[in-house]
Coordinates of N, CA and C and ligand atoms in Angstrom, one line a residue:
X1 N -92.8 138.4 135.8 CA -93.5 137.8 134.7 C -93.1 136.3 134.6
X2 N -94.3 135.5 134.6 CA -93.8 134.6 134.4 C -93.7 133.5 133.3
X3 N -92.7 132.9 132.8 CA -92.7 132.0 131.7 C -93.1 131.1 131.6
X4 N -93.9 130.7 130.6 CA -94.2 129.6 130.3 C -93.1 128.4 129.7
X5 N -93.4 127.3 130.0 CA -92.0 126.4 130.1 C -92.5 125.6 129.3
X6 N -92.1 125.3 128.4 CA -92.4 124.5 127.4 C -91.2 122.8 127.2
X7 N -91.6 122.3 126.6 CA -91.1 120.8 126.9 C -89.9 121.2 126.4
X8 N -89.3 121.8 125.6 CA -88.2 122.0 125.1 C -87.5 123.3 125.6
X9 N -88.1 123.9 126.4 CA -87.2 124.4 128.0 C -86.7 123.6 128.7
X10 N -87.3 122.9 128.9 CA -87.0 121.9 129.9 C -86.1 120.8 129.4
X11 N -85.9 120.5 128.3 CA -84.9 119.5 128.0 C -83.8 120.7 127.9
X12 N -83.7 121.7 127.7 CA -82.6 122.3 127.2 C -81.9 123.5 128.3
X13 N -82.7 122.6 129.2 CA -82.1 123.4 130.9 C -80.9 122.9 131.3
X14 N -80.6 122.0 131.0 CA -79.3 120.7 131.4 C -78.1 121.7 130.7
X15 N -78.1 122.4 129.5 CA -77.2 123.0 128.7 C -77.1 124.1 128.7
X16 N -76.6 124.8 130.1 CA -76.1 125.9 130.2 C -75.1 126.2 129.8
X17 N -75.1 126.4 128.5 CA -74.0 126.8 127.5 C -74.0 128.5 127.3
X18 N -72.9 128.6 127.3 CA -73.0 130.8 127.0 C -71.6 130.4 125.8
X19 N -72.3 131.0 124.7 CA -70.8 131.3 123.3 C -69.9 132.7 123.4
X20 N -68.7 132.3 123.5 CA -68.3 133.6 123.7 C -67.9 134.3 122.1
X21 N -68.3 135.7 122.2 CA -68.8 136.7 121.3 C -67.4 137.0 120.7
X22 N -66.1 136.8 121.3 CA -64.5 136.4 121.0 C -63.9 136.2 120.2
X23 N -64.3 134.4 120.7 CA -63.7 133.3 119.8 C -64.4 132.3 119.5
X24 N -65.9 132.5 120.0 CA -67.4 131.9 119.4 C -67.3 130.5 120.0
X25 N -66.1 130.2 121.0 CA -66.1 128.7 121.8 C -67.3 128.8 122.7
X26 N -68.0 127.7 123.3 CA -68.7 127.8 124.4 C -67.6 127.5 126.0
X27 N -68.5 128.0 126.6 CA -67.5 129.2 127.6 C -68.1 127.7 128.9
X28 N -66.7 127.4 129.5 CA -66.9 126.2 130.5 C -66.9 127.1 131.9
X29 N -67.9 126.9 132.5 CA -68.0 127.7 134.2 C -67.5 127.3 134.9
X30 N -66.4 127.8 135.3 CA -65.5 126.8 136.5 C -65.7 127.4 137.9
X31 N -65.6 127.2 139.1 CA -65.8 127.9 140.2 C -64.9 128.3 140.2
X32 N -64.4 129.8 140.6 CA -62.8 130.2 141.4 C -63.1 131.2 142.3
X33 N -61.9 130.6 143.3 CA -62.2 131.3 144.6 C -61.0 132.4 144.5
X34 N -61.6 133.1 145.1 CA -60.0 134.4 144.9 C -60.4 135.2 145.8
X35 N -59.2 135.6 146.7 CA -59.6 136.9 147.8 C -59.6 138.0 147.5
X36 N -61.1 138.9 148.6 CA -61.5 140.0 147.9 C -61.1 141.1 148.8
X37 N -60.8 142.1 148.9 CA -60.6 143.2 149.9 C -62.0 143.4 150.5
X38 N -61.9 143.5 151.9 CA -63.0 144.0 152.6 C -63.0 145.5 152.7
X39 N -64.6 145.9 152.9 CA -64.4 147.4 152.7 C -63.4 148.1 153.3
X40 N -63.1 147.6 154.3 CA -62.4 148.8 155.3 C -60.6 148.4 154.9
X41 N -60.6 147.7 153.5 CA -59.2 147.3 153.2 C -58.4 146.6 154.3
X42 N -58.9 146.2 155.5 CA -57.9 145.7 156.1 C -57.5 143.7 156.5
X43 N -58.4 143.5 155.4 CA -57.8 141.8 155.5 C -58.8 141.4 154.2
X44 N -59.0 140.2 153.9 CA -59.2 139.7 152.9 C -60.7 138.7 153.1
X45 N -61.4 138.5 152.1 CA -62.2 137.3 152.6 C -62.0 136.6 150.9
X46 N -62.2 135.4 151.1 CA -62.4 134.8 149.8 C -64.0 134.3 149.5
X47 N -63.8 134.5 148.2 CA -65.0 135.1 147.5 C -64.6 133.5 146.5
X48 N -65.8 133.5 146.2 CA -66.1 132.6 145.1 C -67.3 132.6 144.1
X49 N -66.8 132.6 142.5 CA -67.7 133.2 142.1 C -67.4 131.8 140.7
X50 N -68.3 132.4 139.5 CA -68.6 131.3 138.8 C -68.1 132.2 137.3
X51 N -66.9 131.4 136.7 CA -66.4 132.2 135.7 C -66.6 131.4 134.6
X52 N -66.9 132.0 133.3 CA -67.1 131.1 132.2 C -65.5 131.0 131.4
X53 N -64.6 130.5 131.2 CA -63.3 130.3 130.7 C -64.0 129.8 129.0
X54 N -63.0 130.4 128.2 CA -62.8 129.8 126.9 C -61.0 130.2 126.3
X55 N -61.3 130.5 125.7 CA -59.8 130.6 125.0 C -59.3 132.0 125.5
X56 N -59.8 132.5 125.0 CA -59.4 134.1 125.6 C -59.5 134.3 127.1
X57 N -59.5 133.6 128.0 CA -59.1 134.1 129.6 C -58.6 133.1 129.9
X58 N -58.4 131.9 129.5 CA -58.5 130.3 130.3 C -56.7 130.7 130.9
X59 N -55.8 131.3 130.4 CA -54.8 131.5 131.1 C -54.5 132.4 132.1
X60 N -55.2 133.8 131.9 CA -55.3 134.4 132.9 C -56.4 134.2 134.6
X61 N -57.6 133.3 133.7 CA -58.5 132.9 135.1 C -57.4 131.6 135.6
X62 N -57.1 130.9 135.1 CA -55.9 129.5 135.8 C -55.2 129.8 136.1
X63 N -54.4 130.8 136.1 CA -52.9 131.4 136.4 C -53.0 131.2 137.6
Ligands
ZN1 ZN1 -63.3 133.5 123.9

């Protein structure tokens, strides 16, 4: 289905903001790479994925 885009979609595409439900901060997406087990468990590949940090993870995802 598709959406219709309206002028104020479009200005408000730039602000991919997510609030976290938490600590009600808006949540900054940082890339982190971290290695993942491959199925057969026997080596690693690194994975990179897109994490929103705010107060409640920002020490455990930066650790
Ligand atoms: Zn939070």
């Amino acid at each position: 289905m598709a959406k219709r885009q309206s002028f104020a979609d479009k200005a408000s595409k730039k602000i991919h903001e997510k609030i976290c439900p938490v600590c009600g901060q808006p949540l900054k997406f940082t890339l982190v790479v971290k290695p993942e087990p491959t199925i057969d468990g026997q080596s690693f590949r690194m994975r990179s994925k897109h994490v929103g940090i705010c107060k409640c993870n920002e020490k455990s995802v930066l650790a």
